[in-house]
CSV table of C-alpha atoms in Angstrom, one decimal:
chain,number,residue,atom,x,y,z
G,1175,MET,CA,97.3,120.8,105.4
G,1176,LYS,CA,99.7,122.4,103.1
G,1177,PRO,CA,103.1,121.3,104.4
G,1178,THR,CA,106.2,123.4,104.4
G,1179,VAL,CA,109.4,122.2,102.8
G,1180,HIS,CA,110.7,121.0,106.2
G,1181,GLN,CA,107.4,119.3,107.0
G,1182,LEU,CA,107.5,117.5,103.7
G,1183,LEU,CA,111.0,116.3,104.5
G,1184,ALA,CA,109.8,114.9,107.8
G,1185,ILE,CA,106.9,113.2,106.1
G,1186,SER,CA,108.8,111.6,103.3
G,1187,HIS,CA,112.3,110.9,104.8
G,1188,ASP,CA,112.7,107.2,104.6
G,1189,GLY,CA,115.1,104.5,105.7
G,1190,GLU,CA,115.7,105.6,109.3
G,1191,ASN,CA,113.8,106.8,112.4
G,1192,ILE,CA,113.3,110.5,112.8
G,1193,LEU,CA,112.6,112.9,115.6
G,1194,VAL,CA,110.2,115.8,114.9
G,1195,SER,CA,110.8,118.6,117.3
G,1196,ALA,CA,108.9,121.9,117.0
G,1197,GLY,CA,106.9,124.3,119.1
G,1198,ALA,CA,103.2,124.1,120.0
G,1199,GLY,CA,100.8,124.6,117.1
G,1200,SER,CA,103.5,124.1,114.5
G,1201,GLY,CA,101.9,121.0,112.9
G,1202,LYS,CA,103.8,118.1,114.5
G,1203,THR,CA,100.7,115.9,114.9
G,1204,ALA,CA,99.7,116.6,111.3
G,1205,VAL,CA,103.2,115.8,110.0
G,1206,LEU,CA,103.5,112.6,112.0
G,1207,THR,CA,100.0,111.5,110.9
G,1208,GLU,CA,101.0,112.0,107.3
G,1209,ARG,CA,104.3,110.2,107.9
G,1210,VAL,CA,102.4,107.2,109.3
G,1211,MET,CA,100.0,107.3,106.3
G,1212,ALA,CA,103.0,107.3,103.9
G,1213,LYS,CA,104.4,104.2,105.7
G,1214,LEU,CA,101.0,102.5,105.5
G,1215,SER,CA,100.8,103.3,101.8
G,1216,LYS,CA,104.1,101.4,101.4
G,1217,GLY,CA,102.6,98.3,103.0
G,1218,ILE,CA,104.0,98.7,106.5
G,1219,LEU,CA,101.5,97.6,109.1
G,1220,ILE,CA,100.4,100.1,111.7
G,1221,ASP,CA,101.2,97.7,114.5
G,1222,ASP,CA,104.8,97.4,113.2
G,1223,LEU,CA,105.4,101.1,114.0
G,1224,ILE,CA,106.3,102.8,117.3
G,1225,ILE,CA,104.7,106.2,117.4
G,1226,LEU,CA,105.7,108.3,120.5
G,1227,THR,CA,104.7,111.7,121.7
G,1228,PHE,CA,105.3,113.6,124.9
G,1229,THR,CA,101.8,113.9,126.3
G,1230,ASN,CA,98.8,111.6,126.7
G,1231,ALA,CA,96.6,114.2,125.0
G,1232,ALA,CA,99.0,114.2,122.0
G,1233,ALA,CA,99.0,110.4,121.8
G,1234,ALA,CA,95.2,110.2,121.9
G,1235,GLU,CA,95.0,112.9,119.2
G,1236,MET,CA,97.5,111.1,117.1
G,1237,LYS,CA,95.5,107.9,117.3
G,1238,THR,CA,92.3,109.7,116.5
G,1239,ARG,CA,93.8,111.4,113.4
G,1240,ILE,CA,95.4,108.2,112.2
G,1241,LYS,CA,92.1,106.3,112.6
G,1242,ASP,CA,90.2,109.1,110.7
G,1243,LYS,CA,92.7,108.9,107.8
G,1244,ILE,CA,92.5,105.1,107.7
G,1245,LEU,CA,88.7,105.4,107.6
G,1246,GLU,CA,88.9,107.8,104.6
G,1247,ASN,CA,90.5,105.2,102.4
G,1248,PRO,CA,89.1,101.7,102.0
G,1249,LYS,CA,92.5,100.3,100.9
G,1250,PHE,CA,93.6,100.7,104.6
G,1251,SER,CA,90.7,98.7,106.1
G,1252,LYS,CA,93.0,95.9,107.3
G,1253,GLN,CA,95.0,98.5,109.2
G,1254,LEU,CA,91.9,99.6,111.1
G,1255,LYS,CA,91.7,96.1,112.6
G,1256,ARG,CA,95.4,96.4,113.8
G,1257,LEU,CA,95.1,99.9,115.2
G,1258,ASP,CA,94.2,98.8,118.7
G,1259,ASN,CA,97.5,96.8,118.8
G,1260,ALA,CA,99.6,99.7,117.6
G,1261,VAL,CA,102.0,101.4,119.9
G,1262,ILE,CA,100.9,105.1,119.9
G,1263,ALA,CA,101.9,106.3,123.3
G,1264,THR,CA,104.0,108.7,125.3
G,1265,PHE,CA,107.8,108.1,125.6
G,1266,ASP,CA,107.2,107.6,129.4
G,1267,SER,CA,104.5,104.9,129.0
G,1268,PHE,CA,106.4,103.1,126.3
G,1269,ALA,CA,109.6,103.0,128.5
G,1270,LEU,CA,107.6,101.9,131.5
G,1271,GLY,CA,106.0,99.1,129.5
G,1272,ILE,CA,109.5,97.8,128.5
G,1273,VAL,CA,110.7,97.9,132.1
G,1274,LYS,CA,107.5,96.1,133.3
G,1275,GLU,CA,107.9,93.4,130.7
G,1276,TYR,CA,111.7,92.9,131.0
G,1277,HIS,CA,112.4,94.0,134.6
G,1278,TYR,CA,114.2,90.7,135.3
G,1279,LEU,CA,116.9,91.5,132.7
G,1280,ILE,CA,117.9,94.7,134.6
G,1281,GLY,CA,117.6,93.1,138.1
G,1282,LEU,CA,114.3,94.6,139.2
G,1283,PRO,CA,111.7,92.6,141.1
């Protein structure tokens, strides 16, 4: 992948959360995968990140791409063990998980 200037900014922007919004086929998954790998290169653990997409297919693709990138580089081997505990999901499933776990705080049975 040869990223554009805007894609490079999304990959390298640090110090705060970002939202990558673009049309189908524009490289969002590739950009987010590279952003995750940049975070891992800085010593951040994969299961300390929250990686959200809009569709189940995109979440599955993201996890596969991240796993493939981790497998390419032996220095990330400890990350592979943590990948199954990582939050790589849809916005909906992430929110539902929070509601299920903390339902009592918002008065739900």
